[in-house]
Amino acid sequence: MGCKNCCSICLQCLFGYETNVMLVINNKGVGALFRLIQFMIIAYVRAYQDTDSVISSVSTKVKGNILTNTSIEGVHVWDVPEYVIPPQGEKSFFVLTNVIPTPGQTQSKCPEIPSEVTKCESDSDCIEGHTEVHGNGVQTGHCVQYSDTIKTCEVHAWCPLENDTIIPKPALLGAAEHFTVLIKNNIQYPKFNFRKRNLLHHINSTYLKNCTFDRKTDPHCPIFRLGHMVTEAGEDFSVMALKGGIIGILIDWNCDLEFPERFCIPKYSFSRLDNKNPENNVAPGYNFRFAKYYKNNKSIETRTLIKAFGIRFDVIVFGMAGKFNIVPTIVNLGAALACLSLVTAICDWVMLTCMKDRDQYAKRKFIHLNQNGDSVQGLA
């Protein structure tokens, strides 16, 4: 008998034919699960487009003038060549907002700025040829009078030395918030042979002379007021101008090329990029030094050292474009069909393991028929 049963089972396995049984289950929970999984799969593999990343070039042109009157330099007009440093940056530009000038420096000897390592009592406290990492020159080996009460080591340096402990307040060039910048941005998606620039078709010379970017009234104007960009980044220009900082100009070129070219337009946003954490405010802002060299009336090389504070604007362009392509469509369609076939298996498992009527479901789901087409048994 055991051998006959074994042979019967083997014959059933070899010559049995399986086909799906369609059952309509009126169960809201399982039905909702079935549709939810279907929706998630379709949403996940719905992509039918080929995509490409944006390639971009940027050029900028700042305009504006400022008149200042200080005790050190007197009346001074600042124009673009003087406050935009360097004249052309790589997708960025720097605008000077505050300065600490040290005019009339020449190569000579002078007492070092007082600090814990430069103060001295006698020449024995100073080492000839020694340089401090945070110092201003090379020590001569002499201890000299810095003031009536303080002595410091003498140094070979550009004298008089810079004293940057007091930062001008308000910022010397705080009016730079009224400056404007023209941003010209050319982009392309090579895969789709698509090119465009942020000077849209309706923009002409007359329009450029009169427009300034405004998110509500002029969202496509490529001329931006510096103060407006800083405000949109959530900052106060007068405060930021004191010690400088970095502002990101973000240009979003995400485009669906299924639609006409006119719908592919840039979207602008602004954000502060440098650290502004009040709990870790070491070396805040943005600054550097440069010098203007000339010969004095005695033909001695002289310079004006400038510690420059300002705002660097980084233009960051990003975007993706999509367009219909038959290859990703077929691939994603195949993936969707394969995944959808799993939905029934998942719901069957739920019915067989979690539902109260799972035994009745199993009897109707798995039916064995004999050669005459009669039902033999239901298997769970």
C-alpha positions as a Markdown table, in Angstrom:
| # | Residue | x | y | z |
|---|---|---|---|---|
| 1 | Met | 0.0 | 0.0 | 0.0 |
| 2 | Gly | 2.8 | 2.4 | 0.9 |
| 3 | Cys | 4.5 | 1.8 | -2.5 |
| 4 | Lys | 1.2 | 2.4 | -4.3 |
| 5 | Asn | 0.6 | 5.6 | -2.5 |
| 6 | Cys | 4.1 | 6.7 | -3.3 |
| 7 | Cys | 3.7 | 5.9 | -6.9 |
| 8 | Ser | 0.3 | 7.7 | -7.0 |
| 9 | Ile | 1.8 | 10.9 | -5.5 |
| 10 | Cys | 4.7 | 10.8 | -8.0 |
| 11 | Leu | 2.3 | 10.4 | -10.9 |
| 12 | Gln | 0.2 | 13.3 | -9.5 |
| 13 | Cys | 3.4 | 15.5 | -9.4 |
| 14 | Leu | 4.5 | 14.5 | -12.9 |
| 15 | Phe | 1.1 | 14.8 | -14.6 |
| 16 | Gly | -0.8 | 17.2 | -12.4 |
| 17 | Tyr | -1.8 | 20.6 | -13.9 |
| 18 | Glu | -2.2 | 23.7 | -11.7 |
| 19 | Thr | -4.4 | 26.6 | -12.5 |
| 20 | Asn | -5.5 | 29.6 | -10.6 |
| 21 | Val | -8.9 | 29.6 | -8.8 |
| 22 | Met | -10.5 | 33.1 | -8.8 |
| 23 | Leu | -12.3 | 33.8 | -5.6 |
| 24 | Val | -14.0 | 37.1 | -4.7 |
| 25 | Ile | -13.4 | 37.8 | -1.0 |
| 26 | Asn | -15.7 | 40.4 | 0.5 |
| 27 | Asn | -13.3 | 41.5 | 3.2 |
| 28 | Lys | -12.7 | 45.2 | 3.6 |
| 29 | Gly | -9.4 | 44.7 | 5.4 |
| 30 | Val | -7.8 | 42.4 | 2.9 |
| 31 | Gly | -9.3 | 44.4 | 0.0 |
| 32 | Ala | -7.8 | 47.6 | 1.4 |
| 33 | Leu | -4.4 | 45.9 | 1.9 |
| 34 | Phe | -4.5 | 44.6 | -1.7 |
| 35 | Arg | -5.2 | 48.1 | -3.2 |
| 36 | Leu | -2.6 | 49.8 | -0.9 |
| 37 | Ile | 0.2 | 47.4 | -1.9 |
| 38 | Gln | -0.8 | 47.9 | -5.6 |
| 39 | Phe | -0.7 | 51.6 | -5.3 |
| 40 | Met | 2.7 | 51.6 | -3.5 |
| 41 | Ile | 4.2 | 49.4 | -6.2 |
| 42 | Ile | 2.9 | 51.6 | -9.1 |
| 43 | Ala | 4.0 | 54.8 | -7.3 |
| 44 | Tyr | 7.5 | 53.3 | -6.8 |
| 45 | Val | 8.1 | 52.1 | -10.4 |
| 46 | Arg | 6.1 | 54.7 | -12.2 |
| 47 | Ala | 9.2 | 56.3 | -13.8 |
| 48 | Tyr | 8.9 | 56.1 | -17.6 |
| 49 | Gln | 11.5 | 58.9 | -18.3 |
| 50 | Asp | 15.2 | 59.0 | -19.0 |
| 51 | Thr | 17.0 | 61.6 | -16.9 |
| 52 | Asp | 20.0 | 63.9 | -17.2 |
| 53 | Ser | 21.8 | 66.2 | -14.8 |
| 54 | Val | 22.3 | 69.9 | -15.5 |
| 55 | Ile | 25.5 | 71.4 | -16.8 |
| 56 | Ser | 25.9 | 75.0 | -16.0 |
| 57 | Ser | 28.0 | 78.2 | -16.5 |
| 58 | Val | 27.6 | 81.4 | -14.5 |
| 59 | Ser | 28.8 | 85.0 | -14.9 |
| 60 | Thr | 28.0 | 87.9 | -12.6 |
| 61 | Lys | 28.1 | 91.7 | -12.8 |
| 62 | Val | 27.8 | 93.9 | -9.7 |
| 63 | Lys | 26.8 | 97.6 | -9.8 |
| 64 | Gly | 26.8 | 100.3 | -7.2 |
| 65 | Asn | 28.9 | 103.1 | -5.6 |
| 66 | Ile | 29.5 | 104.2 | -2.0 |
| 67 | Leu | 30.9 | 107.5 | -0.6 |
| 68 | Thr | 32.7 | 107.2 | 2.8 |
| 69 | Asn | 34.4 | 109.8 | 5.0 |
| 70 | Thr | 36.8 | 108.4 | 7.7 |
| 71 | Ser | 39.6 | 109.9 | 9.8 |
| 72 | Ile | 42.1 | 107.6 | 8.2 |
| 73 | Glu | 41.3 | 107.9 | 4.5 |
| 74 | Gly | 39.1 | 111.0 | 4.4 |
| 75 | Val | 36.5 | 111.2 | 1.6 |
| 76 | His | 36.6 | 108.1 | -0.5 |
| 77 | Val | 34.4 | 106.8 | -3.3 |
| 78 | Trp | 34.2 | 103.0 | -3.6 |
| 79 | Asp | 33.3 | 101.6 | -7.0 |
| 80 | Val | 33.0 | 98.1 | -8.5 |
| 81 | Pro | 36.8 | 97.5 | -9.2 |
| 82 | Glu | 37.5 | 98.3 | -5.6 |
| 83 | Tyr | 34.9 | 96.4 | -3.6 |
| 84 | Val | 34.3 | 93.4 | -5.8 |
| 85 | Ile | 37.3 | 91.0 | -5.2 |
| 86 | Pro | 38.3 | 89.3 | -7.4 |
| 87 | Pro | 36.7 | 91.0 | -10.4 |
| 88 | Gln | 35.6 | 87.6 | -11.8 |
| 89 | Gly | 35.1 | 84.6 | -9.5 |
| 90 | Glu | 34.3 | 80.9 | -10.3 |
| 91 | Lys | 30.5 | 80.9 | -9.8 |
| 92 | Ser | 30.9 | 83.3 | -6.9 |
| 93 | Phe | 31.6 | 86.9 | -6.2 |
| 94 | Phe | 32.7 | 88.8 | -3.1 |
| 95 | Val | 31.4 | 92.2 | -2.0 |
| 96 | Leu | 33.4 | 94.3 | 0.5 |
| 97 | Thr | 31.3 | 95.5 | 3.4 |
| 98 | Asn | 33.7 | 96.5 | 6.2 |
| 99 | Val | 37.5 | 97.3 | 6.4 |
| 100 | Ile | 40.3 | 97.9 | 8.9 |
| 101 | Pro | 42.9 | 99.9 | 6.9 |
| 102 | Thr | 46.5 | 100.3 | 8.1 |
| 103 | Pro | 48.0 | 103.0 | 5.8 |
| 104 | Gly | 51.7 | 103.9 | 5.3 |
| 105 | Gln | 53.4 | 100.6 | 6.1 |
| 106 | Thr | 57.0 | 100.3 | 5.3 |
| 107 | Gln | 59.7 | 97.6 | 5.8 |
| 108 | Ser | 61.2 | 98.6 | 9.2 |
| 109 | Lys | 61.4 | 97.7 | 12.9 |
| 110 | Cys | 58.7 | 98.3 | 15.5 |
| 111 | Pro | 57.4 | 96.7 | 18.7 |
| 112 | Glu | 55.1 | 93.7 | 18.4 |
| 113 | Ile | 51.4 | 93.8 | 19.3 |
| 114 | Pro | 51.2 | 92.8 | 23.0 |
| 115 | Ser | 50.2 | 89.2 | 23.8 |
| 116 | Glu | 51.2 | 86.6 | 26.3 |
| 117 | Val | 54.1 | 85.5 | 24.1 |
| 118 | Thr | 55.3 | 88.9 | 22.9 |
| 119 | Lys | 55.5 | 90.8 | 26.2 |
| 120 | Cys | 58.9 | 91.1 | 27.7 |
| 121 | Glu | 61.0 | 92.6 | 30.5 |
| 122 | Ser | 64.4 | 92.6 | 28.9 |
| 123 | Asp | 66.3 | 91.5 | 25.8 |
| 124 | Ser | 66.8 | 88.0 | 27.2 |
| 125 | Asp | 63.1 | 87.4 | 26.7 |
| 126 | Cys | 63.3 | 88.0 | 23.0 |
| 127 | Ile | 65.1 | 85.6 | 20.5 |
| 128 | Glu | 66.7 | 87.0 | 17.4 |
| 129 | Gly | 65.3 | 85.4 | 14.3 |
| 130 | His | 62.3 | 83.9 | 16.1 |
| 131 | Thr | 58.9 | 84.1 | 14.6 |
| 132 | Glu | 55.6 | 83.5 | 16.3 |
| 133 | Val | 52.9 | 81.7 | 14.4 |
| 134 | His | 50.4 | 84.4 | 15.2 |
| 135 | Gly | 52.9 | 87.2 | 15.2 |
| 136 | Asn | 53.5 | 90.0 | 12.6 |
| 137 | Gly | 57.3 | 89.7 | 11.9 |
| 138 | Val | 60.7 | 88.3 | 12.8 |
| 139 | Gln | 62.1 | 89.2 | 16.2 |
| 140 | Thr | 65.3 | 91.3 | 16.4 |
| 141 | Gly | 66.3 | 90.2 | 19.9 |
| 142 | His | 65.5 | 93.5 | 21.6 |
| 143 | Cys | 62.8 | 94.3 | 24.1 |
| 144 | Val | 61.4 | 97.8 | 23.4 |
| 145 | Gln | 58.7 | 100.1 | 24.8 |
| 146 | Tyr | 55.3 | 99.5 | 23.2 |
| 147 | Ser | 53.5 | 102.0 | 25.6 |
| 148 | Asp | 54.2 | 103.7 | 28.8 |
| 149 | Thr | 53.5 | 100.6 | 30.8 |
| 150 | Ile | 54.1 | 97.7 | 28.3 |
| 151 | Lys | 57.2 | 96.3 | 26.6 |
| 152 | Thr | 57.2 | 93.9 | 23.7 |
| 153 | Cys | 59.8 | 92.2 | 21.5 |
| 154 | Glu | 60.9 | 94.3 | 18.6 |
| 155 | Val | 60.3 | 92.8 | 15.1 |
| 156 | His | 61.3 | 93.3 | 11.5 |
| 157 | Ala | 58.0 | 93.8 | 9.8 |
| 158 | Trp | 55.7 | 96.1 | 7.8 |
| 159 | Cys | 55.3 | 98.9 | 10.3 |
| 160 | Pro | 53.2 | 100.3 | 11.8 |
| 161 | Leu | 51.6 | 97.0 | 12.6 |
| 162 | Glu | 47.9 | 96.3 | 12.1 |
| 163 | Asn | 45.6 | 96.5 | 15.1 |
| 164 | Asp | 42.4 | 94.6 | 14.2 |
| 165 | Thr | 40.9 | 94.4 | 17.7 |
| 166 | Ile | 38.3 | 97.1 | 17.0 |
| 167 | Ile | 36.0 | 96.5 | 14.1 |
| 168 | Pro | 34.2 | 99.6 | 12.6 |
| 169 | Lys | 30.6 | 99.7 | 13.7 |
| 170 | Pro | 28.3 | 100.2 | 11.8 |
| 171 | Ala | 30.0 | 98.6 | 8.8 |
| 172 | Leu | 31.9 | 101.1 | 6.7 |
| 173 | Leu | 30.3 | 99.9 | 3.4 |
| 174 | Gly | 26.9 | 99.0 | 4.9 |
| 175 | Ala | 25.2 | 100.8 | 2.0 |
| 176 | Ala | 26.3 | 97.9 | -0.2 |
| 177 | Glu | 22.9 | 96.3 | 0.5 |
| 178 | His | 21.5 | 98.6 | -2.2 |
| 179 | Phe | 24.0 | 97.2 | -4.8 |
| 180 | Thr | 22.6 | 95.0 | -7.5 |
| 181 | Val | 24.0 | 92.0 | -9.3 |
| 182 | Leu | 23.1 | 90.7 | -12.8 |
| 183 | Ile | 23.4 | 86.8 | -12.8 |
| 184 | Lys | 23.7 | 85.2 | -16.3 |
| 185 | Asn | 23.2 | 81.5 | -16.1 |
| 186 | Asn | 23.4 | 79.2 | -19.1 |
| 187 | Ile | 22.4 | 75.5 | -18.7 |
| 188 | Gln | 22.2 | 72.4 | -20.8 |
| 189 | Tyr | 21.0 | 68.8 | -20.7 |
| 190 | Pro | 23.4 | 67.2 | -23.2 |
| 191 | Lys | 21.5 | 63.9 | -23.4 |
| 192 | Phe | 18.4 | 65.7 | -24.7 |
| 193 | Asn | 20.3 | 68.4 | -26.7 |
| 194 | Phe | 18.5 | 71.0 | -24.6 |
| 195 | Arg | 19.9 | 74.4 | -23.9 |
| 196 | Lys | 18.5 | 77.5 | -22.1 |
| 197 | Arg | 19.5 | 80.5 | -20.1 |
| 198 | Asn | 17.9 | 82.4 | -17.2 |
| 199 | Leu | 17.4 | 85.5 | -19.5 |
| 200 | Leu | 14.0 | 84.2 | -20.7 |
| 201 | His | 12.5 | 85.1 | -24.1 |
| 202 | His | 10.5 | 88.0 | -22.8 |
| 203 | Ile | 13.5 | 89.7 | -21.3 |
| 204 | Asn | 15.1 | 92.5 | -23.4 |
| 205 | Ser | 17.4 | 95.4 | -22.7 |
| 206 | Thr | 14.6 | 97.8 | -21.7 |
| 207 | Tyr | 13.2 | 95.2 | -19.2 |
| 208 | Leu | 16.7 | 94.7 | -17.7 |
| 209 | Lys | 17.2 | 98.4 | -17.1 |
| 210 | Asn | 14.0 | 98.6 | -15.0 |
| 211 | Cys | 13.5 | 95.2 | -13.2 |
| 212 | Thr | 14.8 | 93.9 | -9.9 |
| 213 | Phe | 14.0 | 90.4 | -8.7 |
| 214 | Asp | 10.9 | 90.1 | -6.5 |
| 215 | Arg | 9.4 | 86.7 | -5.8 |
| 216 | Lys | 5.8 | 88.0 | -6.2 |
| 217 | Thr | 6.0 | 90.8 | -8.9 |
| 218 | Asp | 9.2 | 89.9 | -10.8 |
| 219 | Pro | 10.2 | 86.3 | -10.2 |
| 220 | His | 12.1 | 85.9 | -13.5 |
| 221 | Cys | 14.2 | 89.1 | -13.3 |
| 222 | Pro | 18.0 | 88.1 | -13.2 |
| 223 | Ile | 19.0 | 91.3 | -11.4 |
| 224 | Phe | 19.1 | 90.9 | -7.6 |
| 225 | Arg | 19.5 | 93.5 | -4.8 |
| 226 | Leu | 22.1 | 92.3 | -2.4 |
| 227 | Gly | 20.1 | 93.3 | 0.7 |
| 228 | His | 17.0 | 91.5 | -0.6 |
| 229 | Met | 18.9 | 88.2 | -1.1 |
| 230 | Val | 20.3 | 88.4 | 2.5 |
| 231 | Thr | 16.9 | 89.2 | 3.9 |
| 232 | Glu | 15.4 | 86.2 | 2.0 |
| 233 | Ala | 18.1 | 84.0 | 3.5 |
| 234 | Gly | 16.8 | 85.1 | 7.0 |
| 235 | Glu | 19.6 | 87.4 | 7.9 |
| 236 | Asp | 20.0 | 91.1 | 8.7 |
| 237 | Phe | 22.4 | 92.8 | 6.2 |
| 238 | Ser | 23.6 | 95.5 | 8.6 |
| 239 | Val | 24.6 | 92.8 | 11.1 |
| 240 | Met | 26.1 | 90.4 | 8.5 |
| 241 | Ala | 28.1 | 93.3 | 7.0 |
| 242 | Leu | 30.1 | 93.8 | 10.2 |
| 243 | Lys | 32.1 | 90.6 | 10.0 |
| 244 | Gly | 31.0 | 89.1 | 6.7 |
| 245 | Gly | 29.6 | 85.7 | 5.8 |
| 246 | Ile | 28.6 | 83.5 | 2.9 |
| 247 | Ile | 25.2 | 83.5 | 1.1 |
| 248 | Gly | 24.2 | 80.8 | -1.3 |
| 249 | Ile | 22.2 | 81.8 | -4.4 |
| 250 | Leu | 20.4 | 78.5 | -5.4 |
| 251 | Ile | 19.1 | 78.2 | -8.9 |
| 252 | Asp | 16.8 | 75.2 | -9.4 |
| 253 | Trp | 16.5 | 73.9 | -13.0 |
| 254 | Asn | 14.3 | 70.8 | -12.5 |
| 255 | Cys | 12.4 | 70.3 | -15.7 |
| 256 | Asp | 10.0 | 67.9 | -17.3 |
| 257 | Leu | 10.8 | 68.0 | -21.0 |
| 258 | Glu | 7.6 | 66.3 | -21.9 |
| 259 | Phe | 6.1 | 69.8 | -21.7 |
| 260 | Pro | 7.0 | 72.8 | -24.0 |
| 261 | Glu | 10.3 | 74.5 | -23.5 |
| 262 | Arg | 8.7 | 77.6 | -22.0 |
| 263 | Phe | 7.7 | 75.7 | -18.9 |
| 264 | Cys | 11.4 | 75.0 | -18.1 |
| 265 | Ile | 12.2 | 78.1 | -16.0 |
| 266 | Pro | 14.7 | 78.7 | -13.1 |
| 267 | Lys | 13.5 | 78.9 | -9.5 |
| 268 | Tyr | 15.6 | 81.1 | -7.2 |
| 269 | Ser | 16.2 | 80.7 | -3.4 |
| 270 | Phe | 18.7 | 82.0 | -0.9 |
| 271 | Ser | 20.4 | 80.5 | 2.1 |
| 272 | Arg | 23.3 | 81.4 | 4.5 |
| 273 | Leu | 26.0 | 78.8 | 4.1 |
| 274 | Asp | 28.7 | 79.7 | 6.7 |
| 275 | Asn | 28.4 | 78.7 | 10.4 |
| 276 | Lys | 26.2 | 80.9 | 12.5 |
| 277 | Asn | 26.0 | 78.7 | 15.6 |
| 278 | Pro | 25.9 | 80.9 | 18.7 |
| 279 | Glu | 27.2 | 78.0 | 20.8 |
| 280 | Asn | 30.3 | 77.6 | 18.6 |
| 281 | Asn | 31.1 | 81.1 | 17.3 |
| 282 | Val | 34.8 | 80.7 | 16.8 |
| 283 | Ala | 36.2 | 82.7 | 13.9 |
| 284 | Pro | 32.9 | 84.0 | 12.7 |
| 285 | Gly | 32.2 | 85.7 | 9.4 |
| 286 | Tyr | 34.3 | 86.0 | 6.3 |
| 287 | Asn | 37.5 | 88.1 | 5.9 |
| 288 | Phe | 40.9 | 88.2 | 4.3 |
| 289 | Arg | 43.7 | 90.7 | 3.8 |
| 290 | Phe | 45.2 | 92.4 | 0.8 |
| 291 | Ala | 47.5 | 95.4 | 0.2 |
| 292 | Lys | 47.9 | 98.3 | -2.1 |
| 293 | Tyr | 51.5 | 99.1 | -2.9 |
| 294 | Tyr | 53.1 | 102.4 | -4.0 |
| 295 | Lys | 56.2 | 104.5 | -3.6 |
| 296 | Asn | 56.2 | 107.4 | -1.1 |
| 297 | Asn | 57.8 | 110.8 | -1.7 |
| 298 | Lys | 61.2 | 109.3 | -0.7 |
| 299 | Ser | 60.8 | 106.4 | -3.2 |
| 300 | Ile | 60.4 | 103.9 | -0.4 |
| 301 | Glu | 58.1 | 101.0 | -1.1 |
| 302 | Thr | 55.0 | 101.6 | 1.0 |
| 303 | Arg | 51.7 | 99.9 | 1.3 |
| 304 | Thr | 48.2 | 100.2 | 2.7 |
| 305 | Leu | 47.2 | 97.0 | 4.4 |
| 306 | Ile | 43.4 | 96.3 | 4.3 |
| 307 | Lys | 41.7 | 93.7 | 6.4 |
| 308 | Ala | 38.5 | 93.1 | 4.3 |
| 309 | Phe | 35.2 | 91.9 | 5.7 |
| 310 | Gly | 32.5 | 91.1 | 3.3 |
| 311 | Ile | 29.8 | 88.8 | 1.9 |
| 312 | Arg | 30.7 | 86.0 | -0.6 |
| 313 | Phe | 27.8 | 85.0 | -2.8 |
| 314 | Asp | 28.1 | 81.5 | -4.1 |
| 315 | Val | 25.9 | 80.7 | -7.1 |
| 316 | Ile | 24.8 | 77.0 | -6.9 |
| 317 | Val | 23.0 | 75.6 | -9.9 |
| 318 | Phe | 21.3 | 72.2 | -9.7 |
| 319 | Gly | 18.6 | 70.3 | -11.5 |
| 320 | Met | 17.4 | 67.2 | -13.3 |
| 321 | Ala | 15.5 | 66.8 | -16.5 |
| 322 | Gly | 13.3 | 63.9 | -17.6 |
| 323 | Lys | 12.0 | 62.9 | -21.0 |
| 324 | Phe | 10.1 | 59.9 | -22.3 |
| 325 | Asn | 12.3 | 57.0 | -23.4 |
| 326 | Ile | 11.0 | 53.6 | -24.5 |
| 327 | Val | 13.8 | 51.6 | -22.8 |
| 328 | Pro | 13.2 | 52.8 | -19.1 |
| 329 | Thr | 9.5 | 52.5 | -19.9 |
| 330 | Ile | 9.8 | 48.8 | -20.8 |
| 331 | Val | 12.1 | 48.1 | -17.9 |
| 332 | Asn | 9.9 | 49.7 | -15.3 |
| 333 | Leu | 6.7 | 48.2 | -16.8 |
| 334 | Gly | 8.3 | 44.7 | -16.4 |
| 335 | Ala | 9.4 | 45.5 | -12.9 |
| 336 | Ala | 5.9 | 46.7 | -12.1 |
| 337 | Leu | 4.2 | 43.6 | -13.4 |
| 338 | Ala | 6.6 | 41.3 | -11.6 |
| 339 | Cys | 6.0 | 43.2 | -8.3 |
| 340 | Leu | 2.2 | 43.2 | -8.8 |
| 341 | Ser | 2.2 | 39.4 | -9.1 |
| 342 | Leu | 3.5 | 39.3 | -5.5 |
| 343 | Val | 0.4 | 41.2 | -4.2 |
| 344 | Thr | -1.9 | 38.2 | -4.6 |
| 345 | Ala | 0.7 | 36.0 | -2.8 |
| 346 | Ile | 0.9 | 38.5 | 0.1 |
| 347 | Cys | -2.9 | 38.7 | 0.5 |
| 348 | Asp | -3.2 | 34.9 | 0.3 |
| 349 | Trp | -0.7 | 34.6 | 3.1 |
| 350 | Val | -2.7 | 37.1 | 5.1 |
| 351 | Met | -5.9 | 35.1 | 4.5 |
| 352 | Leu | -4.3 | 31.8 | 5.4 |
| 353 | Thr | -2.7 | 33.0 | 8.6 |
| 354 | Cys | -4.5 | 35.9 | 10.0 |
| 355 | Met | -8.2 | 35.7 | 9.1 |
| 356 | Lys | -10.9 | 33.9 | 11.2 |
| 357 | Asp | -12.3 | 32.0 | 8.1 |
| 358 | Arg | -8.9 | 30.8 | 6.9 |
| 359 | Asp | -10.0 | 27.1 | 6.9 |
| 360 | Gln | -12.9 | 27.9 | 4.5 |
| 361 | Tyr | -10.7 | 30.0 | 2.3 |
| 362 | Ala | -8.1 | 27.2 | 2.1 |
| 363 | Lys | -10.7 | 24.6 | 1.1 |
| 364 | Arg | -11.8 | 26.8 | -1.8 |
| 365 | Lys | -8.4 | 28.0 | -2.7 |
| 366 | Phe | -6.7 | 24.6 | -3.1 |
| 367 | Ile | -9.0 | 22.1 | -4.9 |
| 368 | His | -7.8 | 18.8 | -6.4 |
| 369 | Leu | -9.9 | 17.4 | -9.3 |
| 370 | Asn | -9.8 | 13.8 | -10.5 |
| 371 | Gln | -9.8 | 12.8 | -14.2 |
| 372 | Asn | -13.5 | 13.3 | -14.4 |
| 373 | Gly | -13.3 | 16.9 | -13.1 |
| 374 | Asp | -14.8 | 16.0 | -9.7 |
| 375 | Ser | -13.5 | 17.6 | -6.6 |
| 376 | Val | -11.4 | 15.2 | -4.5 |
| 377 | Gln | -10.3 | 17.3 | -1.5 |
| 378 | Gly | -9.4 | 20.8 | -0.3 |
| 379 | Leu | -6.0 | 21.2 | 1.2 |
| 380 | Ala | -5.0 | 23.8 | 3.7 |
